[in-house]
Amino acid sequence: MRKLFLVFVNLCLILSCFGFVSCREKSASAQASKAEKITVLASVFPAYDWARNLAAGSDNVSVELLLKDGVDLHSYQPSAKDIVKISTADIFIYVGGESDQWVGDALKNAGNENQIVINLMEVLKGFVKEEEVVEGMQAEHENEHDHDHEEAEFDEHVWLSLNNAIASSNEIARALMEKDEVNAQIYMANLVSYVQALSSLKEAYANEFGGKTIIVCDRFPFRYLTDEFGIKYYAAFAGCSAETEASFETIAFLAKKCQELDAKAVFVTESADKKIARTVISSANREGLPVITLDSMQSVTLKQAKKGADYLNIMRSNLEALK
């Protein structure tokens, strides 16, 4: 947290300089901005929503979501139209994990020489976690790996940490101010306000949890969230797993944990069909046990965003679900 605070303070000091742009420079920038808006393209919904909040009140910025139809990050393949959008964007924000390996090729022929590229996992490199297989979790294709040459797999769901959201917002605001100095004070004010909202939500989480355990009958993209607040978990699969069918051993383990912990509910992600959850509940002889959804924000559509879905509200809903 001290690192994140220092990043924010240093950013404030740097950005204060932007407030002293001369009237002549402002006039020139304003005339240039009338010709064409600064385009911000985010690959995933959380980054899109951060940028949208940080750019609020400026008529000089257009924010767009790349994976707009609820396409899963892990299976997305860019179209030719998407490649053009990526190469011409003024600011391009992407996660930077294994699922984004296509980005390198997309950026090779970028048509915007002054493009700012924000790789979230690079920005957050001191806080990125390796995927883990916890007790009872079904490892993916165990027999297909050469364990002597196995590379570490990093968990891509970095946005599910509120600390990471704060650090990422700092970086996006910095990019906006670099591209649009004349409106720097707008972005700075938005950053301060948004970080306050994120910090308040983080405090609400911290006051609620500590030493709690949850059972997730699904893949588990929430490690950043649970680690941040000391929540222990058991789950069927790792966060980036492509598995959909749980083994007998996995079902039996989760069912036993339901009994041992006297679970009041089990959890699934927003895209689950709840089949595994129902089987676990039945195996544990706990008929009627609620199945509650935690939203990993991997499937939010642009339509939902335009109807009011946003990062803070979804994280608040996850807090209520965990309660």
PDB file of C-alpha atoms in Angstrom:
ATOM      1  CA  MET A   1       0.000   0.000   0.000  1.00  0.00           C
ATOM      2  CA  ARG A   2       2.893   2.407   0.726  1.00  0.00           C
ATOM      3  CA  LYS A   3       4.124   1.885  -2.869  1.00  0.00           C
ATOM      4  CA  LEU A   4       0.671   2.609  -4.263  1.00  0.00           C
ATOM      5  CA  PHE A   5       0.341   5.700  -2.101  1.00  0.00           C
ATOM      6  CA  LEU A   6       3.738   7.000  -3.215  1.00  0.00           C
ATOM      7  CA  VAL A   7       2.783   6.389  -6.837  1.00  0.00           C
ATOM      8  CA  PHE A   8      -0.349   8.453  -6.308  1.00  0.00           C
ATOM      9  CA  VAL A   9       1.457  11.265  -4.463  1.00  0.00           C
ATOM     10  CA  ASN A  10       4.218  11.431  -7.059  1.00  0.00           C
ATOM     11  CA  LEU A  11       1.596  11.523  -9.769  1.00  0.00           C
ATOM     12  CA  CYS A  12      -0.146  14.440  -8.055  1.00  0.00           C
ATOM     13  CA  LEU A  13       3.140  16.369  -7.934  1.00  0.00           C
ATOM     14  CA  ILE A  14       3.828  15.717 -11.597  1.00  0.00           C
ATOM     15  CA  LEU A  15       0.323  16.582 -12.650  1.00  0.00           C
ATOM     16  CA  SER A  16       0.311  19.847 -10.749  1.00  0.00           C
ATOM     17  CA  CYS A  17       2.775  21.057 -13.369  1.00  0.00           C
ATOM     18  CA  PHE A  18       0.149  20.615 -16.053  1.00  0.00           C
ATOM     19  CA  GLY A  19      -1.962  23.337 -14.456  1.00  0.00           C
ATOM     20  CA  PHE A  20       0.534  25.993 -15.542  1.00  0.00           C
ATOM     21  CA  VAL A  21       0.135  25.622 -19.284  1.00  0.00           C
ATOM     22  CA  SER A  22       0.142  29.091 -20.860  1.00  0.00           C
ATOM     23  CA  CYS A  23      -2.971  30.629 -22.407  1.00  0.00           C
ATOM     24  CA  ARG A  24      -1.292  30.489 -25.793  1.00  0.00           C
ATOM     25  CA  GLU A  25      -0.577  26.753 -25.438  1.00  0.00           C
ATOM     26  CA  LYS A  26      -4.111  26.125 -24.195  1.00  0.00           C
ATOM     27  CA  SER A  27      -5.553  27.998 -27.152  1.00  0.00           C
ATOM     28  CA  ALA A  28      -3.472  26.016 -29.623  1.00  0.00           C
ATOM     29  CA  SER A  29      -4.342  22.714 -27.942  1.00  0.00           C
ATOM     30  CA  ALA A  30      -8.036  23.604 -27.855  1.00  0.00           C
ATOM     31  CA  GLN A  31      -8.031  24.391 -31.580  1.00  0.00           C
ATOM     32  CA  ALA A  32      -6.273  21.111 -32.332  1.00  0.00           C
ATOM     33  CA  SER A  33      -8.690  19.144 -30.149  1.00  0.00           C
ATOM     34  CA  LYS A  34     -11.670  20.397 -32.129  1.00  0.00           C
ATOM     35  CA  ALA A  35     -10.371  18.563 -35.176  1.00  0.00           C
ATOM     36  CA  GLU A  36     -10.196  15.084 -33.701  1.00  0.00           C
ATOM     37  CA  LYS A  37     -10.881  13.417 -30.347  1.00  0.00           C
ATOM     38  CA  ILE A  38      -8.291  11.435 -28.437  1.00  0.00           C
ATOM     39  CA  THR A  39      -9.247   7.772 -28.776  1.00  0.00           C
ATOM     40  CA  VAL A  40      -8.849   5.379 -25.877  1.00  0.00           C
ATOM     41  CA  LEU A  41      -9.332   1.677 -26.636  1.00  0.00           C
ATOM     42  CA  ALA A  42      -9.476  -0.851 -23.772  1.00  0.00           C
ATOM     43  CA  SER A  43      -9.458  -4.590 -24.375  1.00  0.00           C
ATOM     44  CA  VAL A  44     -11.482  -5.517 -21.250  1.00  0.00           C
ATOM     45  CA  PHE A  45     -14.418  -3.952 -19.431  1.00  0.00           C
ATOM     46  CA  PRO A  46     -12.708  -2.939 -16.148  1.00  0.00           C
ATOM     47  CA  ALA A  47     -10.028  -0.927 -17.999  1.00  0.00           C
ATOM     48  CA  TYR A  48     -12.721   0.596 -20.229  1.00  0.00           C
ATOM     49  CA  ASP A  49     -14.714   1.674 -17.183  1.00  0.00           C
ATOM     50  CA  TRP A  50     -11.675   3.117 -15.402  1.00  0.00           C
ATOM     51  CA  ALA A  51     -10.847   5.161 -18.515  1.00  0.00           C
ATOM     52  CA  ARG A  52     -14.481   6.211 -18.915  1.00  0.00           C
ATOM     53  CA  ASN A  53     -14.583   7.537 -15.353  1.00  0.00           C
ATOM     54  CA  LEU A  54     -11.222   9.278 -15.635  1.00  0.00           C
ATOM     55  CA  ALA A  55     -12.218  10.993 -18.903  1.00  0.00           C
ATOM     56  CA  ALA A  56     -15.649  12.104 -17.633  1.00  0.00           C
ATOM     57  CA  GLY A  57     -16.411  15.752 -18.313  1.00  0.00           C
ATOM     58  CA  SER A  58     -13.962  16.081 -21.194  1.00  0.00           C
ATOM     59  CA  ASP A  59     -15.362  16.476 -24.703  1.00  0.00           C
ATOM     60  CA  ASN A  60     -11.939  15.706 -26.106  1.00  0.00           C
ATOM     61  CA  VAL A  61     -11.827  11.956 -25.387  1.00  0.00           C
ATOM     62  CA  SER A  62     -13.622   8.957 -26.889  1.00  0.00           C
ATOM     63  CA  VAL A  63     -13.402   5.704 -24.908  1.00  0.00           C
ATOM     64  CA  GLU A  64     -14.174   2.389 -26.601  1.00  0.00           C
ATOM     65  CA  LEU A  65     -14.377  -1.249 -25.449  1.00  0.00           C
ATOM     66  CA  LEU A  66     -12.753  -3.860 -27.690  1.00  0.00           C
ATOM     67  CA  LEU A  67     -14.328  -7.054 -26.259  1.00  0.00           C
ATOM     68  CA  LYS A  68     -17.748  -5.429 -26.343  1.00  0.00           C
ATOM     69  CA  ASP A  69     -20.057  -8.428 -26.810  1.00  0.00           C
ATOM     70  CA  GLY A  70     -19.126 -10.288 -23.651  1.00  0.00           C
ATOM     71  CA  VAL A  71     -16.436 -12.351 -25.405  1.00  0.00           C
ATOM     72  CA  ASP A  72     -14.217 -14.166 -22.913  1.00  0.00           C
ATOM     73  CA  LEU A  73     -10.681 -12.786 -22.713  1.00  0.00           C
ATOM     74  CA  HIS A  74      -9.265 -16.307 -22.910  1.00  0.00           C
ATOM     75  CA  SER A  75     -10.893 -17.160 -26.244  1.00  0.00           C
ATOM     76  CA  TYR A  76     -10.890 -13.792 -28.023  1.00  0.00           C
ATOM     77  CA  GLN A  77      -9.334 -13.463 -31.481  1.00  0.00           C
ATOM     78  CA  PRO A  78      -9.191  -9.977 -33.048  1.00  0.00           C
ATOM     79  CA  SER A  79     -10.847  -9.304 -36.405  1.00  0.00           C
ATOM     80  CA  ALA A  80      -9.238  -7.211 -39.144  1.00  0.00           C
ATOM     81  CA  LYS A  81     -11.450  -4.317 -38.018  1.00  0.00           C
ATOM     82  CA  ASP A  82     -10.225  -4.746 -34.441  1.00  0.00           C
ATOM     83  CA  ILE A  83      -6.597  -4.665 -35.590  1.00  0.00           C
ATOM     84  CA  VAL A  84      -7.218  -1.323 -37.321  1.00  0.00           C
ATOM     85  CA  LYS A  85      -8.800   0.091 -34.145  1.00  0.00           C
ATOM     86  CA  ILE A  86      -5.848  -1.078 -32.054  1.00  0.00           C
ATOM     87  CA  SER A  87      -3.223   0.302 -34.423  1.00  0.00           C
ATOM     88  CA  THR A  88      -4.827   3.747 -34.682  1.00  0.00           C
ATOM     89  CA  ALA A  89      -5.861   4.325 -31.056  1.00  0.00           C
ATOM     90  CA  ASP A  90      -4.116   7.146 -29.196  1.00  0.00           C
ATOM     91  CA  ILE A  91      -4.146   5.117 -25.983  1.00  0.00           C
ATOM     92  CA  PHE A  92      -4.484   1.319 -26.020  1.00  0.00           C
ATOM     93  CA  ILE A  93      -4.989  -0.530 -22.714  1.00  0.00           C
ATOM     94  CA  TYR A  94      -4.748  -4.319 -22.485  1.00  0.00           C
ATOM     95  CA  VAL A  95      -4.173  -6.944 -19.800  1.00  0.00           C
ATOM     96  CA  GLY A  96      -0.852  -8.324 -21.033  1.00  0.00           C
ATOM     97  CA  GLY A  97      -1.194 -11.975 -20.029  1.00  0.00           C
ATOM     98  CA  GLU A  98      -0.961 -15.210 -21.982  1.00  0.00           C
ATOM     99  CA  SER A  99      -4.387 -14.612 -23.545  1.00  0.00           C
ATOM    100  CA  ASP A 100      -3.093 -11.370 -25.074  1.00  0.00           C
ATOM    101  CA  GLN A 101      -0.210 -12.846 -27.048  1.00  0.00           C
ATOM    102  CA  TRP A 102      -1.860 -11.629 -30.262  1.00  0.00           C
ATOM    103  CA  VAL A 103      -1.339  -7.995 -29.194  1.00  0.00           C
ATOM    104  CA  GLY A 104       2.341  -7.985 -30.182  1.00  0.00           C
ATOM    105  CA  ASP A 105       1.480  -8.716 -33.821  1.00  0.00           C
ATOM    106  CA  ALA A 106      -1.365  -6.191 -33.778  1.00  0.00           C
ATOM    107  CA  LEU A 107       0.991  -3.429 -32.620  1.00  0.00           C
ATOM    108  CA  LYS A 108       3.828  -4.180 -35.062  1.00  0.00           C
ATOM    109  CA  ASN A 109       2.252  -2.089 -37.786  1.00  0.00           C
ATOM    110  CA  ALA A 110       0.616   0.530 -35.589  1.00  0.00           C
ATOM    111  CA  GLY A 111      -0.509   3.479 -37.670  1.00  0.00           C
ATOM    112  CA  ASN A 112      -0.207   5.913 -34.761  1.00  0.00           C
ATOM    113  CA  GLU A 113       3.444   6.729 -34.084  1.00  0.00           C
ATOM    114  CA  ASN A 114       2.578   8.579 -30.871  1.00  0.00           C
ATOM    115  CA  GLN A 115       0.391   5.824 -29.446  1.00  0.00           C
ATOM    116  CA  ILE A 116       0.581   5.169 -25.692  1.00  0.00           C
ATOM    117  CA  VAL A 117       0.276   1.471 -24.875  1.00  0.00           C
ATOM    118  CA  ILE A 118      -0.637   0.429 -21.330  1.00  0.00           C
ATOM    119  CA  ASN A 119       0.079  -3.208 -20.467  1.00  0.00           C
ATOM    120  CA  LEU A 120      -1.662  -3.674 -17.111  1.00  0.00           C
ATOM    121  CA  MET A 121       0.419  -6.675 -16.038  1.00  0.00           C
ATOM    122  CA  GLU A 122       3.559  -4.677 -16.788  1.00  0.00           C
ATOM    123  CA  VAL A 123       2.256  -1.678 -14.828  1.00  0.00           C
ATOM    124  CA  LEU A 124       1.392  -4.026 -11.936  1.00  0.00           C
ATOM    125  CA  LYS A 125       4.400  -6.320 -12.269  1.00  0.00           C
ATOM    126  CA  GLY A 126       5.254  -6.110  -8.584  1.00  0.00           C
ATOM    127  CA  PHE A 127       1.748  -7.295  -7.692  1.00  0.00           C
ATOM    128  CA  VAL A 128       1.023  -9.913 -10.372  1.00  0.00           C
ATOM    129  CA  LYS A 129       0.410 -13.399  -8.979  1.00  0.00           C
ATOM    130  CA  GLU A 130       1.077 -16.831 -10.392  1.00  0.00           C
ATOM    131  CA  GLU A 131      -1.898 -19.108 -10.837  1.00  0.00           C
ATOM    132  CA  GLU A 132      -2.152 -21.575  -7.986  1.00  0.00           C
ATOM    133  CA  VAL A 133      -3.669 -24.994  -7.540  1.00  0.00           C
ATOM    134  CA  VAL A 134      -5.062 -25.224  -4.015  1.00  0.00           C
ATOM    135  CA  GLU A 135      -6.088 -28.339  -2.127  1.00  0.00           C
ATOM    136  CA  GLY A 136      -8.873 -30.226  -3.893  1.00  0.00           C
ATOM    137  CA  MET A 137      -8.660 -28.169  -7.079  1.00  0.00           C
ATOM    138  CA  GLN A 138      -8.661 -30.042 -10.357  1.00  0.00           C
ATOM    139  CA  ALA A 139      -5.453 -29.233 -12.254  1.00  0.00           C
ATOM    140  CA  GLU A 140      -5.853 -28.731 -15.984  1.00  0.00           C
ATOM    141  CA  HIS A 141      -4.515 -31.459 -18.299  1.00  0.00           C
ATOM    142  CA  GLU A 142      -2.008 -32.629 -15.709  1.00  0.00           C
ATOM    143  CA  ASN A 143      -0.840 -35.524 -17.875  1.00  0.00           C
ATOM    144  CA  GLU A 144      -0.105 -33.248 -20.853  1.00  0.00           C
ATOM    145  CA  HIS A 145       2.532 -31.104 -19.127  1.00  0.00           C
ATOM    146  CA  ASP A 146       6.254 -31.660 -19.188  1.00  0.00           C
ATOM    147  CA  HIS A 147       6.824 -30.637 -15.601  1.00  0.00           C
ATOM    148  CA  ASP A 148      10.598 -30.256 -16.106  1.00  0.00           C
ATOM    149  CA  HIS A 149      10.026 -27.429 -18.619  1.00  0.00           C
ATOM    150  CA  GLU A 150       6.837 -25.936 -17.280  1.00  0.00           C
ATOM    151  CA  GLU A 151       6.749 -22.127 -17.256  1.00  0.00           C
ATOM    152  CA  ALA A 152       4.947 -20.145 -14.600  1.00  0.00           C
ATOM    153  CA  GLU A 153       1.415 -19.123 -15.545  1.00  0.00           C
ATOM    154  CA  PHE A 154       0.333 -15.738 -14.258  1.00  0.00           C
ATOM    155  CA  ASP A 155      -3.209 -14.968 -13.206  1.00  0.00           C
ATOM    156  CA  GLU A 156      -4.598 -12.436 -15.674  1.00  0.00           C
ATOM    157  CA  HIS A 157      -7.535 -11.224 -13.574  1.00  0.00           C
ATOM    158  CA  VAL A 158      -5.547  -8.327 -12.102  1.00  0.00           C
ATOM    159  CA  TRP A 159      -8.555  -5.968 -12.086  1.00  0.00           C
ATOM    160  CA  LEU A 160     -10.183  -7.882  -9.211  1.00  0.00           C
ATOM    161  CA  SER A 161      -7.788  -6.235  -6.756  1.00  0.00           C
ATOM    162  CA  LEU A 162      -8.865  -2.775  -5.624  1.00  0.00           C
ATOM    163  CA  ASN A 163      -5.212  -1.883  -5.032  1.00  0.00           C
ATOM    164  CA  ASN A 164      -4.517  -2.801  -8.658  1.00  0.00           C
ATOM    165  CA  ALA A 165      -7.486  -0.710  -9.770  1.00  0.00           C
ATOM    166  CA  ILE A 166      -5.963   2.305  -7.999  1.00  0.00           C
ATOM    167  CA  ALA A 167      -2.528   1.781  -9.568  1.00  0.00           C
ATOM    168  CA  SER A 168      -4.037   1.213 -13.030  1.00  0.00           C
ATOM    169  CA  SER A 169      -6.192   4.331 -12.752  1.00  0.00           C
ATOM    170  CA  ASN A 170      -3.070   6.345 -11.946  1.00  0.00           C
ATOM    171  CA  GLU A 171      -1.425   5.097 -15.131  1.00  0.00           C
ATOM    172  CA  ILE A 172      -4.464   5.736 -17.331  1.00  0.00           C
ATOM    173  CA  ALA A 173      -4.866   9.258 -15.941  1.00  0.00           C
ATOM    174  CA  ARG A 174      -1.194   9.949 -16.599  1.00  0.00           C
ATOM    175  CA  ALA A 175      -1.647   8.882 -20.231  1.00  0.00           C
ATOM    176  CA  LEU A 176      -4.735  11.066 -20.658  1.00  0.00           C
ATOM    177  CA  MET A 177      -2.882  14.080 -19.297  1.00  0.00           C
ATOM    178  CA  GLU A 178       0.075  13.435 -21.539  1.00  0.00           C
ATOM    179  CA  LYS A 179      -2.198  13.347 -24.568  1.00  0.00           C
ATOM    180  CA  ASP A 180      -4.401  16.266 -23.538  1.00  0.00           C
ATOM    181  CA  GLU A 181      -2.544  18.755 -21.367  1.00  0.00           C
ATOM    182  CA  VAL A 182      -5.198  21.434 -21.789  1.00  0.00           C
ATOM    183  CA  ASN A 183      -7.729  19.266 -19.893  1.00  0.00           C
ATOM    184  CA  ALA A 184      -5.221  17.862 -17.394  1.00  0.00           C
ATOM    185  CA  GLN A 185      -7.033  19.396 -14.423  1.00  0.00           C
ATOM    186  CA  ILE A 186     -10.234  17.554 -15.373  1.00  0.00           C
ATOM    187  CA  TYR A 187      -8.415  14.215 -15.428  1.00  0.00           C
ATOM    188  CA  MET A 188      -6.609  15.004 -12.189  1.00  0.00           C
ATOM    189  CA  ALA A 189      -9.863  15.865 -10.405  1.00  0.00           C
ATOM    190  CA  ASN A 190     -11.473  12.687 -11.773  1.00  0.00           C
ATOM    191  CA  LEU A 191      -8.497  10.624 -10.590  1.00  0.00           C
ATOM    192  CA  VAL A 192      -8.672  12.015  -7.059  1.00  0.00           C
ATOM    193  CA  SER A 193     -12.419  11.387  -6.882  1.00  0.00           C
ATOM    194  CA  TYR A 194     -12.189   7.886  -8.344  1.00  0.00           C
ATOM    195  CA  VAL A 195      -9.319   6.820  -6.095  1.00  0.00           C
ATOM    196  CA  GLN A 196     -11.335   8.022  -3.098  1.00  0.00           C
ATOM    197  CA  ALA A 197     -14.269   5.839  -4.207  1.00  0.00           C
ATOM    198  CA  LEU A 198     -11.995   2.819  -4.704  1.00  0.00           C
ATOM    199  CA  SER A 199     -10.343   3.380  -1.316  1.00  0.00           C
ATOM    200  CA  SER A 200     -13.729   3.637   0.435  1.00  0.00           C
ATOM    201  CA  LEU A 201     -14.828   0.358  -1.135  1.00  0.00           C
ATOM    202  CA  LYS A 202     -11.551  -1.268  -0.120  1.00  0.00           C
ATOM    203  CA  GLU A 203     -12.186  -0.165   3.460  1.00  0.00           C
ATOM    204  CA  ALA A 204     -15.695  -1.673   3.324  1.00  0.00           C
ATOM    205  CA  TYR A 205     -14.219  -5.014   2.222  1.00  0.00           C
ATOM    206  CA  ALA A 206     -11.501  -4.885   4.871  1.00  0.00           C
ATOM    207  CA  ASN A 207     -14.036  -4.224   7.633  1.00  0.00           C
ATOM    208  CA  GLU A 208     -16.126  -7.227   6.584  1.00  0.00           C
ATOM    209  CA  PHE A 209     -13.622 -10.026   6.116  1.00  0.00           C
ATOM    210  CA  GLY A 210     -10.719 -11.767   7.752  1.00  0.00           C
ATOM    211  CA  GLY A 211     -10.333 -15.470   8.368  1.00  0.00           C
ATOM    212  CA  LYS A 212     -13.384 -16.357   6.257  1.00  0.00           C
ATOM    213  CA  THR A 213     -13.518 -19.283   3.797  1.00  0.00           C
ATOM    214  CA  ILE A 214     -15.583 -19.613   0.606  1.00  0.00           C
ATOM    215  CA  ILE A 215     -16.362 -22.572  -1.653  1.00  0.00           C
ATOM    216  CA  VAL A 216     -16.504 -21.881  -5.388  1.00  0.00           C
ATOM    217  CA  CYS A 217     -18.014 -24.618  -7.566  1.00  0.00           C
ATOM    218  CA  ASP A 218     -16.481 -23.216 -10.719  1.00  0.00           C
ATOM    219  CA  ARG A 219     -13.192 -21.838 -12.025  1.00  0.00           C
ATOM    220  CA  PHE A 220     -11.618 -19.294  -9.695  1.00  0.00           C
ATOM    221  CA  PRO A 221     -10.616 -15.896 -11.160  1.00  0.00           C
ATOM    222  CA  PHE A 222     -10.897 -14.155  -7.770  1.00  0.00           C
ATOM    223  CA  ARG A 223      -7.467 -14.816  -6.267  1.00  0.00           C
ATOM    224  CA  TYR A 224      -6.482 -11.121  -6.321  1.00  0.00           C
ATOM    225  CA  LEU A 225      -9.651 -10.257  -4.424  1.00  0.00           C
ATOM    226  CA  THR A 226      -9.420 -13.009  -1.806  1.00  0.00           C
ATOM    227  CA  ASP A 227      -5.687 -12.496  -1.200  1.00  0.00           C
ATOM    228  CA  GLU A 228      -6.234  -8.776  -0.684  1.00  0.00           C
ATOM    229  CA  PHE A 229      -8.683  -9.363   2.152  1.00  0.00           C
ATOM    230  CA  GLY A 230      -7.425 -12.600   3.705  1.00  0.00           C
ATOM    231  CA  ILE A 231     -10.248 -14.808   2.432  1.00  0.00           C
ATOM    232  CA  LYS A 232      -9.420 -18.509   2.093  1.00  0.00           C
ATOM    233  CA  TYR A 233     -11.017 -20.467  -0.742  1.00  0.00           C
ATOM    234  CA  TYR A 234     -11.629 -23.881  -2.225  1.00  0.00           C
ATOM    235  CA  ALA A 235     -12.581 -24.143  -5.897  1.00  0.00           C
ATOM    236  CA  ALA A 236     -13.133 -26.640  -8.694  1.00  0.00           C
ATOM    237  CA  PHE A 237     -10.639 -25.145 -11.183  1.00  0.00           C
ATOM    238  CA  ALA A 238      -7.974 -22.452 -11.464  1.00  0.00           C
ATOM    239  CA  GLY A 239      -8.934 -19.030 -12.821  1.00  0.00           C
ATOM    240  CA  CYS A 240      -7.881 -19.469 -16.441  1.00  0.00           C
ATOM    241  CA  SER A 241      -8.869 -23.122 -16.700  1.00  0.00           C
ATOM    242  CA  ALA A 242     -10.807 -24.232 -19.758  1.00  0.00           C
ATOM    243  CA  GLU A 243     -12.211 -27.257 -17.910  1.00  0.00           C
ATOM    244  CA  THR A 244     -15.986 -27.511 -17.588  1.00  0.00           C
ATOM    245  CA  GLU A 245     -16.480 -31.007 -16.175  1.00  0.00           C
ATOM    246  CA  ALA A 246     -15.374 -31.650 -12.609  1.00  0.00           C
ATOM    247  CA  SER A 247     -13.997 -35.040 -11.647  1.00  0.00           C
ATOM    248  CA  PHE A 248     -15.582 -37.276  -9.025  1.00  0.00           C
ATOM    249  CA  GLU A 249     -12.685 -36.468  -6.690  1.00  0.00           C
ATOM    250  CA  THR A 250     -13.207 -32.712  -7.056  1.00  0.00           C
ATOM    251  CA  ILE A 251     -16.946 -32.981  -6.435  1.00  0.00           C
ATOM    252  CA  ALA A 252     -16.388 -35.210  -3.399  1.00  0.00           C
ATOM    253  CA  PHE A 253     -13.774 -32.835  -1.951  1.00  0.00           C
ATOM    254  CA  LEU A 254     -15.973 -29.743  -2.291  1.00  0.00           C
ATOM    255  CA  ALA A 255     -18.981 -31.609  -0.891  1.00  0.00           C
ATOM    256  CA  LYS A 256     -16.929 -32.666   2.141  1.00  0.00           C
ATOM    257  CA  LYS A 257     -15.803 -29.045   2.665  1.00  0.00           C
ATOM    258  CA  CYS A 258     -19.436 -27.921   2.566  1.00  0.00           C
ATOM    259  CA  GLN A 259     -20.164 -30.288   5.430  1.00  0.00           C
ATOM    260  CA  GLU A 260     -17.008 -29.551   7.436  1.00  0.00           C
ATOM    261  CA  LEU A 261     -17.398 -25.770   7.195  1.00  0.00           C
ATOM    262  CA  ASP A 262     -21.184 -25.841   7.572  1.00  0.00           C
ATOM    263  CA  ALA A 263     -21.294 -23.654   4.466  1.00  0.00           C
ATOM    264  CA  LYS A 264     -24.182 -21.190   4.251  1.00  0.00           C
ATOM    265  CA  ALA A 265     -23.806 -20.924   0.442  1.00  0.00           C
ATOM    266  CA  VAL A 266     -21.587 -21.919  -2.458  1.00  0.00           C
ATOM    267  CA  PHE A 267     -20.394 -19.596  -5.211  1.00  0.00           C
ATOM    268  CA  VAL A 268     -20.132 -19.647  -9.004  1.00  0.00           C
ATOM    269  CA  THR A 269     -18.976 -17.120 -11.613  1.00  0.00           C
ATOM    270  CA  GLU A 270     -21.369 -15.101 -13.751  1.00  0.00           C
ATOM    271  CA  SER A 271     -21.041 -17.468 -16.726  1.00  0.00           C
ATOM    272  CA  ALA A 272     -21.665 -20.737 -14.864  1.00  0.00           C
ATOM    273  CA  ASP A 273     -24.548 -23.097 -15.631  1.00  0.00           C
ATOM    274  CA  LYS A 274     -24.503 -24.095 -11.909  1.00  0.00           C
ATOM    275  CA  LYS A 275     -24.375 -27.801 -12.779  1.00  0.00           C
ATOM    276  CA  ILE A 276     -21.252 -28.427 -10.671  1.00  0.00           C
ATOM    277  CA  ALA A 277     -22.700 -26.419  -7.775  1.00  0.00           C
ATOM    278  CA  ARG A 278     -25.914 -28.455  -7.800  1.00  0.00           C
ATOM    279  CA  THR A 279     -23.935 -31.713  -7.857  1.00  0.00           C
ATOM    280  CA  VAL A 280     -21.758 -30.590  -4.928  1.00  0.00           C
ATOM    281  CA  ILE A 281     -24.827 -29.568  -2.908  1.00  0.00           C
ATOM    282  CA  SER A 282     -26.541 -32.872  -3.615  1.00  0.00           C
ATOM    283  CA  SER A 283     -23.412 -34.865  -2.740  1.00  0.00           C
ATOM    284  CA  ALA A 284     -23.134 -32.964   0.534  1.00  0.00           C
ATOM    285  CA  ASN A 285     -26.797 -33.680   1.369  1.00  0.00           C
ATOM    286  CA  ARG A 286     -27.356 -29.927   1.681  1.00  0.00           C
ATOM    287  CA  GLU A 287     -30.412 -29.490  -0.531  1.00  0.00           C
ATOM    288  CA  GLY A 288     -31.610 -25.896  -0.540  1.00  0.00           C
ATOM    289  CA  LEU A 289     -28.120 -24.425  -0.041  1.00  0.00           C
ATOM    290  CA  PRO A 290     -28.011 -21.130  -1.991  1.00  0.00           C
ATOM    291  CA  VAL A 291     -25.845 -20.797  -5.101  1.00  0.00           C
ATOM    292  CA  ILE A 292     -24.560 -17.209  -5.253  1.00  0.00           C
ATOM    293  CA  THR A 293     -22.903 -15.515  -8.216  1.00  0.00           C
ATOM    294  CA  LEU A 294     -19.626 -13.599  -7.998  1.00  0.00           C
ATOM    295  CA  ASP A 295     -18.974 -11.411 -11.042  1.00  0.00           C
ATOM    296  CA  SER A 296     -15.445 -11.587 -12.481  1.00  0.00           C
ATOM    297  CA  MET A 297     -16.341  -8.924 -15.097  1.00  0.00           C
ATOM    298  CA  GLN A 298     -15.094 -11.116 -17.941  1.00  0.00           C
ATOM    299  CA  SER A 299     -18.456 -11.147 -19.707  1.00  0.00           C
ATOM    300  CA  VAL A 300     -19.760  -7.579 -19.339  1.00  0.00           C
ATOM    301  CA  THR A 301     -21.108  -6.319 -22.663  1.00  0.00           C
ATOM    302  CA  LEU A 302     -21.061  -2.783 -24.022  1.00  0.00           C
ATOM    303  CA  LYS A 303     -24.869  -2.839 -23.891  1.00  0.00           C
ATOM    304  CA  GLN A 304     -24.737  -3.582 -20.155  1.00  0.00           C
ATOM    305  CA  ALA A 305     -22.160  -0.832 -19.658  1.00  0.00           C
ATOM    306  CA  LYS A 306     -24.390   1.692 -21.408  1.00  0.00           C
ATOM    307  CA  LYS A 307     -27.273   0.624 -19.155  1.00  0.00           C
ATOM    308  CA  GLY A 308     -25.242   1.421 -16.039  1.00  0.00           C
ATOM    309  CA  ALA A 309     -22.941  -1.536 -15.346  1.00  0.00           C
ATOM    310  CA  ASP A 310     -19.694  -0.213 -13.902  1.00  0.00           C
ATOM    311  CA  TYR A 311     -16.647  -1.485 -12.042  1.00  0.00           C
ATOM    312  CA  LEU A 312     -17.488   0.034  -8.665  1.00  0.00           C
ATOM    313  CA  ASN A 313     -21.075  -1.225  -8.653  1.00  0.00           C
ATOM    314  CA  ILE A 314     -20.028  -4.746  -9.645  1.00  0.00           C
ATOM    315  CA  MET A 315     -17.391  -4.814  -6.916  1.00  0.00           C
ATOM    316  CA  ARG A 316     -20.003  -3.577  -4.435  1.00  0.00           C
ATOM    317  CA  SER A 317     -22.322  -6.388  -5.583  1.00  0.00           C
ATOM    318  CA  ASN A 318     -19.508  -8.900  -5.032  1.00  0.00           C
ATOM    319  CA  LEU A 319     -19.080  -7.522  -1.517  1.00  0.00           C
ATOM    320  CA  GLU A 320     -22.785  -8.037  -0.791  1.00  0.00           C
ATOM    321  CA  ALA A 321     -22.636 -11.526  -2.285  1.00  0.00           C
ATOM    322  CA  LEU A 322     -19.705 -12.459  -0.056  1.00  0.00           C
ATOM    323  CA  LYS A 323     -21.502 -11.101   3.002  1.00  0.00           C
TER     324      LYS A 323
END
